[in-house]
Coordinates of C-alpha atoms in Angstrom, one line a residue:
X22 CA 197.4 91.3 166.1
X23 CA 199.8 92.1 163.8
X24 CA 202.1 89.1 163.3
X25 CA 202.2 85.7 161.9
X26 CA 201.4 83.9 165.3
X27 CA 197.8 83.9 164.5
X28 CA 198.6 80.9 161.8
X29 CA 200.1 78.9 165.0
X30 CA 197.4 79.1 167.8
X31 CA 195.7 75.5 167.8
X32 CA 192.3 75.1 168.7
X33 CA 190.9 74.6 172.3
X34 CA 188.9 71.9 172.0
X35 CA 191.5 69.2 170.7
X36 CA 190.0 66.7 173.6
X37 CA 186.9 66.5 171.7
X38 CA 188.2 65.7 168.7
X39 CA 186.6 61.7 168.7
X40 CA 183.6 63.2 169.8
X41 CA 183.9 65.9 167.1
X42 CA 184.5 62.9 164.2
X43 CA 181.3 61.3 165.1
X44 CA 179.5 63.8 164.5
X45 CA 179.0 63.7 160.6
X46 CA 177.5 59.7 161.3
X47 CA 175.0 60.6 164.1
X48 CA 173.8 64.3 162.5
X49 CA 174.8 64.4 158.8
X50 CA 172.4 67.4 158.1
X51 CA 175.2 69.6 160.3
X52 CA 177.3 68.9 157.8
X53 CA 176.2 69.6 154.4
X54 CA 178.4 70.0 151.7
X55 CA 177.2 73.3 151.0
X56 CA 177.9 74.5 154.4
X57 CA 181.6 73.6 154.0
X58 CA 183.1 76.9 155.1
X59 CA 181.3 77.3 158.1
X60 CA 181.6 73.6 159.4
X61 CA 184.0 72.4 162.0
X62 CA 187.7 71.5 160.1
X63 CA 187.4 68.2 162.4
X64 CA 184.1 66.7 160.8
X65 CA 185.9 66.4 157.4
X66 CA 189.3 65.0 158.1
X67 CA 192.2 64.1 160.5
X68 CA 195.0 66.3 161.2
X69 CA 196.8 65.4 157.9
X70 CA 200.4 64.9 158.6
X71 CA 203.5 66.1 156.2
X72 CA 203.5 63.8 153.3
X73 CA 207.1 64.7 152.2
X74 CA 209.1 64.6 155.3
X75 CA 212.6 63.6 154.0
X76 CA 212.4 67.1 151.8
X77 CA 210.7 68.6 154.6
X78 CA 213.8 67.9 157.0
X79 CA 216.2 68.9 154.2
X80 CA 214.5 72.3 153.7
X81 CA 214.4 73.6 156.5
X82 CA 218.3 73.0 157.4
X83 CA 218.5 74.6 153.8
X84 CA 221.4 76.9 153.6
X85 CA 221.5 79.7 150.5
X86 CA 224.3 81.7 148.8
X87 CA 224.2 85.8 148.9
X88 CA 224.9 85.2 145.2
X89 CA 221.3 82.7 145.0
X90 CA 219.6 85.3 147.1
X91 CA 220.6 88.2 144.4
X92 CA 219.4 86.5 141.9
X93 CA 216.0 85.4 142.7
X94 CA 215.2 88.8 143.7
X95 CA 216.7 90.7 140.9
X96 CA 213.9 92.4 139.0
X97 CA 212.4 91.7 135.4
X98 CA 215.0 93.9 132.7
X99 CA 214.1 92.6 129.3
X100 CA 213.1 96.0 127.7
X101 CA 212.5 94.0 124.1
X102 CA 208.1 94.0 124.8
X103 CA 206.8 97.5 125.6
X104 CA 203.3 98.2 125.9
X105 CA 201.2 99.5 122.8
X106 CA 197.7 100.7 123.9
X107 CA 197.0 103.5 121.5
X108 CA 193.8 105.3 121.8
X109 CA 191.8 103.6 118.9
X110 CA 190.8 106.8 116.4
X111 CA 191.0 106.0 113.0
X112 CA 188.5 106.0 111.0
X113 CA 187.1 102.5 111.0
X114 CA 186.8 102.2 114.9
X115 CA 186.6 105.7 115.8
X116 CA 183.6 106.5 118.0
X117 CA 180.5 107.4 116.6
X118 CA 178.0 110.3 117.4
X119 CA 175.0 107.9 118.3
X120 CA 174.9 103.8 118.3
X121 CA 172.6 101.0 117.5
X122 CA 171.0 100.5 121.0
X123 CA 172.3 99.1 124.5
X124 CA 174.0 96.0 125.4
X125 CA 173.3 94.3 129.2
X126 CA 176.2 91.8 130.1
X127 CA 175.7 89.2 133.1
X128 CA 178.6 88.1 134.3
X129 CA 179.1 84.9 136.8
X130 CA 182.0 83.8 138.3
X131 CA 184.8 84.3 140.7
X132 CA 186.6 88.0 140.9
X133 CA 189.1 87.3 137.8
X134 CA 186.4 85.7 135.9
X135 CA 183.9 88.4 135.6
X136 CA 186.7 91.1 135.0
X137 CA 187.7 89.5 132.0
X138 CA 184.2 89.1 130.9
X139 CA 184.1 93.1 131.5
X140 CA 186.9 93.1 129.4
X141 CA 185.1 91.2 126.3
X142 CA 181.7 93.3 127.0
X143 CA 183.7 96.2 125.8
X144 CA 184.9 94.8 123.3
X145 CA 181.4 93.3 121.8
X146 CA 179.9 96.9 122.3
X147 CA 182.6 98.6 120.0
X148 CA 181.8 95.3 117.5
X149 CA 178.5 96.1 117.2
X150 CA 178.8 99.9 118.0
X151 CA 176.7 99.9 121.2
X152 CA 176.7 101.7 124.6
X153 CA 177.6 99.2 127.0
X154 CA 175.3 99.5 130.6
X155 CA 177.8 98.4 133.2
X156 CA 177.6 95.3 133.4
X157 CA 175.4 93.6 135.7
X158 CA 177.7 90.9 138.7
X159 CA 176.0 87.8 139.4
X160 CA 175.9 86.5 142.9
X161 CA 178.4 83.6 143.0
X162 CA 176.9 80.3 143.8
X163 CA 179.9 79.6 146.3
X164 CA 180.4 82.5 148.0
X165 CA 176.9 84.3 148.3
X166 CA 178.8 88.0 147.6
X167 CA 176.4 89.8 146.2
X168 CA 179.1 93.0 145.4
X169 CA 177.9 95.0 142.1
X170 CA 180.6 96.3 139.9
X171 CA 180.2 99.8 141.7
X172 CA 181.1 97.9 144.6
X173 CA 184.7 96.5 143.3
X174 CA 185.7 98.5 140.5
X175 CA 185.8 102.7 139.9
X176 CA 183.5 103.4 137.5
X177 CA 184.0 107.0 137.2
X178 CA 187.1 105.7 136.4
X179 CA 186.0 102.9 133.6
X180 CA 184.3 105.7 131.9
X181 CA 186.8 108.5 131.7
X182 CA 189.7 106.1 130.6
X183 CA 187.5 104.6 127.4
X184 CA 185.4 107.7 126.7
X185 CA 186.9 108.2 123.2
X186 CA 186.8 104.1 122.7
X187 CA 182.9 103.4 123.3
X188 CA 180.0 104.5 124.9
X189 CA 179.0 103.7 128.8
X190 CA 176.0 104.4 130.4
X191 CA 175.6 103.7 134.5
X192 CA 171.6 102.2 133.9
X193 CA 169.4 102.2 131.4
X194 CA 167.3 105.4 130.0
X195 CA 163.6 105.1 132.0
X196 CA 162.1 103.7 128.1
X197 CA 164.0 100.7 128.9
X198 CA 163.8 100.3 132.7
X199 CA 162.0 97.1 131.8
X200 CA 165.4 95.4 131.0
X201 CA 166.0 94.0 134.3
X202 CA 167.9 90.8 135.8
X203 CA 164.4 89.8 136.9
X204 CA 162.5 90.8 133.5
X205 CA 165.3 87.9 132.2
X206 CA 164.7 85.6 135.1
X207 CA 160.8 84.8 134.2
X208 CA 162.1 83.6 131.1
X209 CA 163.5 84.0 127.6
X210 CA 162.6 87.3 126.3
X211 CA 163.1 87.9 122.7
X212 CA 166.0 91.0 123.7
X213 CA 167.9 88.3 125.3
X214 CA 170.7 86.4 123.8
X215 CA 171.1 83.1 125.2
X216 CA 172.7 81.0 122.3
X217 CA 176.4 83.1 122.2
X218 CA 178.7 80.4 121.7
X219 CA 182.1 80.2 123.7
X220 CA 184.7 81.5 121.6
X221 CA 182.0 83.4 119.5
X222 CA 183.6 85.4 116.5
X223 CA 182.9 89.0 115.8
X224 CA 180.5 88.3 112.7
X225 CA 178.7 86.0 114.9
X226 CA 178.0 89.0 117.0
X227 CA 177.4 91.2 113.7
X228 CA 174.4 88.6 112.3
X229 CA 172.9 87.4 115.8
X230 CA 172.9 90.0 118.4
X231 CA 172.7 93.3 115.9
X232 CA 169.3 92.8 114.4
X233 CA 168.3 92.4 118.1
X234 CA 169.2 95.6 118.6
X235 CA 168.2 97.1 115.5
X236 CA 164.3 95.4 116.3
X237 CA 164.3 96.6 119.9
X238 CA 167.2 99.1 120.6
X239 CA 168.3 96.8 123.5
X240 CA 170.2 93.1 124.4
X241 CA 170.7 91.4 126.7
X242 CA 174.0 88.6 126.9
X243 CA 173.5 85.9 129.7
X244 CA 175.4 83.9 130.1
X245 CA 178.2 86.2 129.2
X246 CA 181.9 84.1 130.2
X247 CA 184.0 83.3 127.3
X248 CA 181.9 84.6 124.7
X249 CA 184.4 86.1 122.3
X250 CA 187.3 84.6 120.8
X251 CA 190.7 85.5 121.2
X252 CA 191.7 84.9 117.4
X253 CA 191.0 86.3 114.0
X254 CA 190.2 90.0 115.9
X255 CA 191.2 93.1 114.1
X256 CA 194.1 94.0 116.3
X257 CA 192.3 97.1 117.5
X258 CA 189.5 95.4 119.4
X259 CA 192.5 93.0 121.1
X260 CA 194.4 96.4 122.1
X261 CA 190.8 97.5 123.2
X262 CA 190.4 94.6 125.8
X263 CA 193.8 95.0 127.1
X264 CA 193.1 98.9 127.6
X265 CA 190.2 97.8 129.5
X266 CA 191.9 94.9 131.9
X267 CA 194.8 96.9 132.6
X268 CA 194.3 100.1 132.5
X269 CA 190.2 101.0 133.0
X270 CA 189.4 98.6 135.2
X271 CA 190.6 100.0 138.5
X272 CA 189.1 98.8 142.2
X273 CA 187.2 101.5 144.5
X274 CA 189.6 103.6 146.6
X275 CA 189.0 101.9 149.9
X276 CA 190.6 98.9 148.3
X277 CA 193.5 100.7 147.6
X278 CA 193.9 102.7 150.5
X279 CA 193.7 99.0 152.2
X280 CA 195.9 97.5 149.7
X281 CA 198.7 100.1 149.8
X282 CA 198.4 99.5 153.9
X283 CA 199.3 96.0 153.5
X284 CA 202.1 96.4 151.1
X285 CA 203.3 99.5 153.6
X286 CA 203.2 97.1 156.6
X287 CA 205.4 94.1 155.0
X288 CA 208.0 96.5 153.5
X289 CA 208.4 97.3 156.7
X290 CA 211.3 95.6 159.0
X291 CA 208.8 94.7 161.5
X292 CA 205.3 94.1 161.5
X293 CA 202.8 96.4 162.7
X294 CA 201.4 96.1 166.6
X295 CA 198.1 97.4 166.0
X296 CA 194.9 97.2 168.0
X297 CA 192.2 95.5 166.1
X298 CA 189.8 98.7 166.7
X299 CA 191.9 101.0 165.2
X300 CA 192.2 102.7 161.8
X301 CA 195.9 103.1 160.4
X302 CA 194.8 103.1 157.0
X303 CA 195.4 107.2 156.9
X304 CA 198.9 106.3 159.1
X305 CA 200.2 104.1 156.4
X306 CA 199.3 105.9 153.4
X307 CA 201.2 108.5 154.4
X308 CA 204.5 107.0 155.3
X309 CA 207.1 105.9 153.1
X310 CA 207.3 102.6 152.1
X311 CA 210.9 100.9 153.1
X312 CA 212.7 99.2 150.9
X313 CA 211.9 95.4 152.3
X314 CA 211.0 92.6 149.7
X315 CA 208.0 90.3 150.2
X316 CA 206.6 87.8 147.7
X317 CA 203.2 87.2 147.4
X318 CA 201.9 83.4 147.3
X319 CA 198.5 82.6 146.0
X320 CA 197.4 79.5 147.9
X321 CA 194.3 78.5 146.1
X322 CA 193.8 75.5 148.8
X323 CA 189.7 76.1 149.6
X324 CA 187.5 73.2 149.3
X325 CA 186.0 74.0 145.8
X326 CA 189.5 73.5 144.5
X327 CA 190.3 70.6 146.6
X328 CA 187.0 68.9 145.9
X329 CA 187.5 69.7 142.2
X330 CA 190.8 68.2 141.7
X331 CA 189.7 64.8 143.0
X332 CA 193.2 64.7 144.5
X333 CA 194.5 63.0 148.0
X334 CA 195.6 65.9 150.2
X335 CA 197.0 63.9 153.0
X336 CA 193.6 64.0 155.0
X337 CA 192.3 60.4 155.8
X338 CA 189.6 58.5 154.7
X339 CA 187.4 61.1 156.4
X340 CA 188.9 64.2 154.2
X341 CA 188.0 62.2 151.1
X342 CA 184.8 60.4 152.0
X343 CA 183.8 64.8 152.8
X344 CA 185.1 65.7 149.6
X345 CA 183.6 63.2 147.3
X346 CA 180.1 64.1 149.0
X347 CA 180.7 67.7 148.3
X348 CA 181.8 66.9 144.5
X349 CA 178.8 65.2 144.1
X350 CA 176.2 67.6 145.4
X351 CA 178.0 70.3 143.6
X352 CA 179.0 68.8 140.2
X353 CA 176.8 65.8 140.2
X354 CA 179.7 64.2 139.0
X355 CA 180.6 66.1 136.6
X356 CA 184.4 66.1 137.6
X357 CA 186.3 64.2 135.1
X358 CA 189.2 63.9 136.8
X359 CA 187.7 61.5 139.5
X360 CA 187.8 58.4 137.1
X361 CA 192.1 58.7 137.6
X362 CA 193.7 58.0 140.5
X363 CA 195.8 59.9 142.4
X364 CA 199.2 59.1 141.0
X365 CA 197.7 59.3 137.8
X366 CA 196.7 63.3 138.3
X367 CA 199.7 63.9 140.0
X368 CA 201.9 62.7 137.5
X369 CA 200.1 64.1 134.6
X370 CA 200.2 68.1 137.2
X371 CA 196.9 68.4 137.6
X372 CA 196.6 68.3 141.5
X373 CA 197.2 71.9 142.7
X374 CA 200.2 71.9 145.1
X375 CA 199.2 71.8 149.2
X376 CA 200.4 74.5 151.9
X377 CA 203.4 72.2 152.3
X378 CA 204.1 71.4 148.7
X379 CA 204.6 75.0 147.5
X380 CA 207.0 75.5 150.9
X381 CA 209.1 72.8 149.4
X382 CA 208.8 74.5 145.7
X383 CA 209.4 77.9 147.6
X384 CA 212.5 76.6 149.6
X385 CA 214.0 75.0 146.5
X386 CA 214.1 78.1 144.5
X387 CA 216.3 79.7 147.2
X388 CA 213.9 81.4 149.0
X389 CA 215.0 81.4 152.8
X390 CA 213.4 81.6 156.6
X391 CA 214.0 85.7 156.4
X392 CA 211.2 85.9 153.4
X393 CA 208.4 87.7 154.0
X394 CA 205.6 85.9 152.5
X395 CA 201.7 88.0 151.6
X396 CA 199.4 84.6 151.8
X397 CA 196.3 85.7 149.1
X398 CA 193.9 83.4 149.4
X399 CA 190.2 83.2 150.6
X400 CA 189.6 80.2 152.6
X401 CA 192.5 77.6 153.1
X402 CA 191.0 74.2 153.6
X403 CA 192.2 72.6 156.1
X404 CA 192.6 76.1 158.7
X405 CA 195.6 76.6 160.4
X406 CA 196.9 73.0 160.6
X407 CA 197.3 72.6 156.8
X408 CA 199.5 75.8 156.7
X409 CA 201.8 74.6 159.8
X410 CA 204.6 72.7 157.5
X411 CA 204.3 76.1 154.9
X412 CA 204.7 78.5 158.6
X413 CA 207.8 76.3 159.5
X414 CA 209.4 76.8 156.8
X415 CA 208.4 80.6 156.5
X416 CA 207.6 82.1 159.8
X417 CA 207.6 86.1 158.4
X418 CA 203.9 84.4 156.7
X419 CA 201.6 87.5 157.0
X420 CA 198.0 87.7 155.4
X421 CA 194.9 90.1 155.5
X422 CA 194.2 89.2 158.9
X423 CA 197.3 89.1 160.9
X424 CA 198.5 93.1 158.6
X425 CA 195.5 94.6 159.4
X426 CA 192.8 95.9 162.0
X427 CA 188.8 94.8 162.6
X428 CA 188.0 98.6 161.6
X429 CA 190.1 97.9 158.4
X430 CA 188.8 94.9 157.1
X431 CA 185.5 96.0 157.7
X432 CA 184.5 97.1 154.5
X433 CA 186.2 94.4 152.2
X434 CA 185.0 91.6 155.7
X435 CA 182.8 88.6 154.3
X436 CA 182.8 90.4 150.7
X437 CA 184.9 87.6 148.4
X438 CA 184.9 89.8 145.5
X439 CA 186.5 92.2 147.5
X440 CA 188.3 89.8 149.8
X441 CA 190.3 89.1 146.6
X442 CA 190.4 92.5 144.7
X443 CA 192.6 93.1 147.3
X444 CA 194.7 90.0 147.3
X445 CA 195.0 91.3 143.3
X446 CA 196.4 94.9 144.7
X447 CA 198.5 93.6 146.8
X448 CA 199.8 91.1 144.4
X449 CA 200.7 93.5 141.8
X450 CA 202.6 95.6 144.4
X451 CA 204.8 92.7 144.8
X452 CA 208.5 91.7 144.4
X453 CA 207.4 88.1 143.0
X454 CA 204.0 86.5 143.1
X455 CA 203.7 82.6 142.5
X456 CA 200.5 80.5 142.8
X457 CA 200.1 77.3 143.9
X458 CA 198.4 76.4 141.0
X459 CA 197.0 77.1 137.8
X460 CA 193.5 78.8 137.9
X461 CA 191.0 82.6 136.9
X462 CA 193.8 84.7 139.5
X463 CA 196.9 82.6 138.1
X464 CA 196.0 83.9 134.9
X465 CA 195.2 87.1 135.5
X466 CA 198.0 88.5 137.4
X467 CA 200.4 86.4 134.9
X468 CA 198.8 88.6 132.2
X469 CA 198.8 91.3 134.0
X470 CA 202.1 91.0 135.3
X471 CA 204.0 90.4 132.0
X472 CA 202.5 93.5 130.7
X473 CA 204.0 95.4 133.9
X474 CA 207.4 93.5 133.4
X475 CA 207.0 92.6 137.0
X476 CA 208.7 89.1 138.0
X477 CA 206.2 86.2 138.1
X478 CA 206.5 82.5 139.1
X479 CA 205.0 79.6 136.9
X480 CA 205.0 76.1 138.9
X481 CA 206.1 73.1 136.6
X482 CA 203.0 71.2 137.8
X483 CA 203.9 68.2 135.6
X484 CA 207.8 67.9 136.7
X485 CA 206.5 69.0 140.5
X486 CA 204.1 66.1 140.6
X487 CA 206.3 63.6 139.5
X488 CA 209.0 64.9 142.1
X489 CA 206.7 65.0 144.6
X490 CA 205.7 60.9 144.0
X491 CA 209.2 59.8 144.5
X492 CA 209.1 59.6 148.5
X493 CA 212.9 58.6 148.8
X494 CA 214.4 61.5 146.8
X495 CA 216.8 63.5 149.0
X496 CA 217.0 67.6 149.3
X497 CA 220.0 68.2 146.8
X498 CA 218.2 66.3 144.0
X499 CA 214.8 67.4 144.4
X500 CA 216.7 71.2 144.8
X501 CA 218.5 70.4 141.8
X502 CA 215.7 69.5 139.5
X503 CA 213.6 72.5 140.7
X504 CA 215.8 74.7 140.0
X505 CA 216.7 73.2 136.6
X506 CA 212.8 73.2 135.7
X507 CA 211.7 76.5 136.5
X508 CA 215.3 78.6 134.9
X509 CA 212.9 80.4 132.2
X510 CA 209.6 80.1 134.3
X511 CA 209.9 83.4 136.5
X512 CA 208.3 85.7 133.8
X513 CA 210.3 85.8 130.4
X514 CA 207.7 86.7 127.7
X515 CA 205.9 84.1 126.0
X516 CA 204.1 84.8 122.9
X517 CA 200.4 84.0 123.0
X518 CA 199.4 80.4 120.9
X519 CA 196.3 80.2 118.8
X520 CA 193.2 79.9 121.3
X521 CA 195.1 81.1 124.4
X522 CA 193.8 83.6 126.4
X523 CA 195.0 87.3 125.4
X524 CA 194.5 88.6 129.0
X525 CA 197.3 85.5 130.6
X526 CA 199.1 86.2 127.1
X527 CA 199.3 90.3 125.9
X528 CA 201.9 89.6 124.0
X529 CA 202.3 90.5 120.7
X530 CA 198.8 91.4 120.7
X531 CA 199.0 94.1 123.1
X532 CA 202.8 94.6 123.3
X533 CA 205.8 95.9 121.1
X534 CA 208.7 94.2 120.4
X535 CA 211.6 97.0 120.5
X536 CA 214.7 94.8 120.6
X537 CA 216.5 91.7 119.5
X538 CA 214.7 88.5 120.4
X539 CA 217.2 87.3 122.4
X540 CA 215.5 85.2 125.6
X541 CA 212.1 85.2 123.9
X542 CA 210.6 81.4 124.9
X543 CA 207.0 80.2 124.0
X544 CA 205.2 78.3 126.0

């Protein structure tokens, strides 16, 4: 149960594979795009083979100096960017006695998506000196989790930590009980603000959303993702969001007990045996973590991303024929990247890195056979076969599964939010993370990290495609050039640019610079 062979067992029924592929032709309904998760791996592609063996062989005879080894583990020491999240009292932003009504956010998304729009909510209820409801977790459209903010995040918590920053209420006052998701599902209401730009300002806030409250002593903001911009704020509402993303916004114990579990279990020089109907949460809580490295490797392989990219992933005719069909019904074509072809996206970085891809970028850094890799991802696309080239090269793989018992993973089990609130836990816990490609969790634990000073791995996407197109390049050249192209990518500070994100870029907005700049890149 508790190690990595779970990635190599290869399914029964390999005989029927023929039979299998036929399937999609003689009943196509089985195998609706919108089903993709549950459907067999075998109606949507063949077994794809390695696309880079040359590398591939080189890798994996790989050898790595104790002096390589040091250095790719040594921790993050720049002490020049501290953080600067002062509690916001003076006498411009300070909190008032009473505000100008309530503000309802409805967030949709992914996980990382909706926490920064949490993160902005706050920040539009100090603008506009409101009590901010908690705000109100769509059901994503992909993964059908219904999980409320109560259900991810401690909002005991939440309160407490901005109590002297704005006001929160739980649920409306009974006068207003009327302001529900539904009462705002039969149709535009006059209390609800449908028109907030992306990248609103704070004065469009001030002159569209306060007479609302003034008129009615509520609004409501849906859609609410993106809707404030990250420029031209006073720097107390910037401080304000960071405050909120890394410090208030904490997930519900049972994630963490599970989380710190996980992180327990691959610090450890073995894995744990454990029998899948037992509880060791208590167990591991309570012993002391060992001193063992892991690095935690955000796959982002599922088939939203795959179909998204309108990249080749080594699957056949049959992986791509799946994956157009599921583009379509989702998108409706919509996915710009489609009119390019493949060597055009790859050499421009914009197709997200396979299982065996980020082995290669993995190995190249000098990571050997001996690393304990924490695999954070949802659903990989392709199951087990997809990840054999990644497993080959790093056996010690571990994920939720393979760390952790049935009576474990019950509470977090089929809950995606959850699913990947702890991924985030477990990510900030450890040595290194990397993802395989840019996207909402890439972001956020780059932020996030940086703030912590904690070591974090940017893929060159544009020099790794281009590497990855030359099919004759040798292991020392391909090393070479990875090594060369990611020497200030592994979490020096870079100041956030006009229109970038604060929460992927706190700094200088939400950080102090104490020292020299010496080692201080931009992006």
């Amino acid at each position: 149960m508790g190690s990595s062979t779970q990635f190599r067992n290869g399914p029964p029924f390999a005989g029927a594979l023929v039979i299998l592929l036929l399937l999609p032709v003689v009943l196509p309904s089985l195998f609706s795009p919108l089903t993709g998760h549950a459907s067999s791996v075998f109606s949507e592609y063949n077994v794809p083979k390695p696309k880079h063996t040359i590398l591939l062989d080189g890798a994996l005879q790989r050898e790595i100096s104790d002096e390589q080894k040091n250095n790719l583990w040594t921790a993050m020491t720049s002490k020049e960017w501290k953080h600067s999240l002062t509690t916001i009292s003076n006498n411009n932003l300070s909190l008032p006695t009473s505000t100008q009504g309530y503000i309802q956010v409805f967030l949709d998304g992914g996980l990382n998506q909706q926490r920064m729009g949490v993160c902005d909510a706050v920040a539009v209820a100090k603008i506009l000196n409101a009590t901010l409801v908690i705000p109100h977790l769509e059901v994503n459209p992909v993964w059908k989790d219904s999980s409320s903010f109560a259900d991810i995040f401690d909002v005991d918590h939440f309160i407490d930590v901005l109590k002297d920053d704005i006001s929160i209420v739980r649920e409306l006052p009974l006068e207003y009980s009327w302001s529900t998701r539904e009462y705002y599902a039969l149709a535009i209401r006059s209390t609800r603000i449908k028109t907030a730009p992306v990248h609103a300002s704070a004065n469009w806030y001030l002159e569209n959303v306060g007479p609302v409250l003034q008129s009615f002593g509520v609004a409501a903001i849906a859609p609410f993702s993106h809707r404030l911009a990250f420029d031209n704020m006073p720097k107390e509402i910037q401080q304000l969001r960071c405050k909120v993303n890394f410090k208030a916004l904490e997930f519900v114990p049972h994630v963490k007990a599970l989380g710190d579990a996980l992180v327990s279990r691959l610090r450890s020089p073995l894995p744990p045996q454990l029998d899948e109907n037992e509880d060791y949460l208590q167990e591991a809580s309570d012993q002391n973590i060992a001193n063992g490295k892991f690095v935690a490797l955000h796959l982002r392989f599922d088939k939203d991303m795959a179909a998204h990219s309108a990249c080749d992933f080594g699957g056949g005719k049959a992986e791509n024929l799946a994956l157009a069909k599921y583009r379509q019904v989702l998108w409706q074509g919509r996915v710009l990247n489609s009119q390019f072809t493949d060597e055009e996206l790859r050499s421009q970085g914009r197709c997200p890195m396979t299982p065996e891809e980020i082995g290669l970028l993995l190995a190249a850094l000098g990571f050997d056979s001996n690393t304990r890799l924490y695999l954070a991802s949802h659903k990989v696309y392709g199951g087990k076969e997809r990840l054999s080239s990644l497993l080959d090269l790093f056996p010690l793989m571990e994920d939720k599964k393979s760390l952790a018992s049935k009576i474990e993973l019950a509470k977090v089990d089929k809950k995606a939010s959850l699913l990947a609130a702890v991924d985030y836990y477990v990510g900030m816990q450890s040595d290194i993370f990397i993802s395989a490609s840019p996207g909402n969790m890439h972001n956020a634990m780059v932020g996030h990290r940086t703030f912590e000073n904690l070591k974090t791995i940017r893929p060159n996407m544009g020099l790794l495609g281009q590497l990855f197109l030359n099919k004759t390049m040798e292991w020392d050249e391909f090393q070479a050039a990875v090594q060369e192209g990611h020497a200030n990518r592994q979490g020096e500070i870079r100041l956030r640019k006009p229109k970038q994100s604060i929460y992927t870029y706190p700094a200088p907005d939400c950080m102090c610079h104490h020292q020299q700049e010496a080692g201080l890149i931009s992006t």
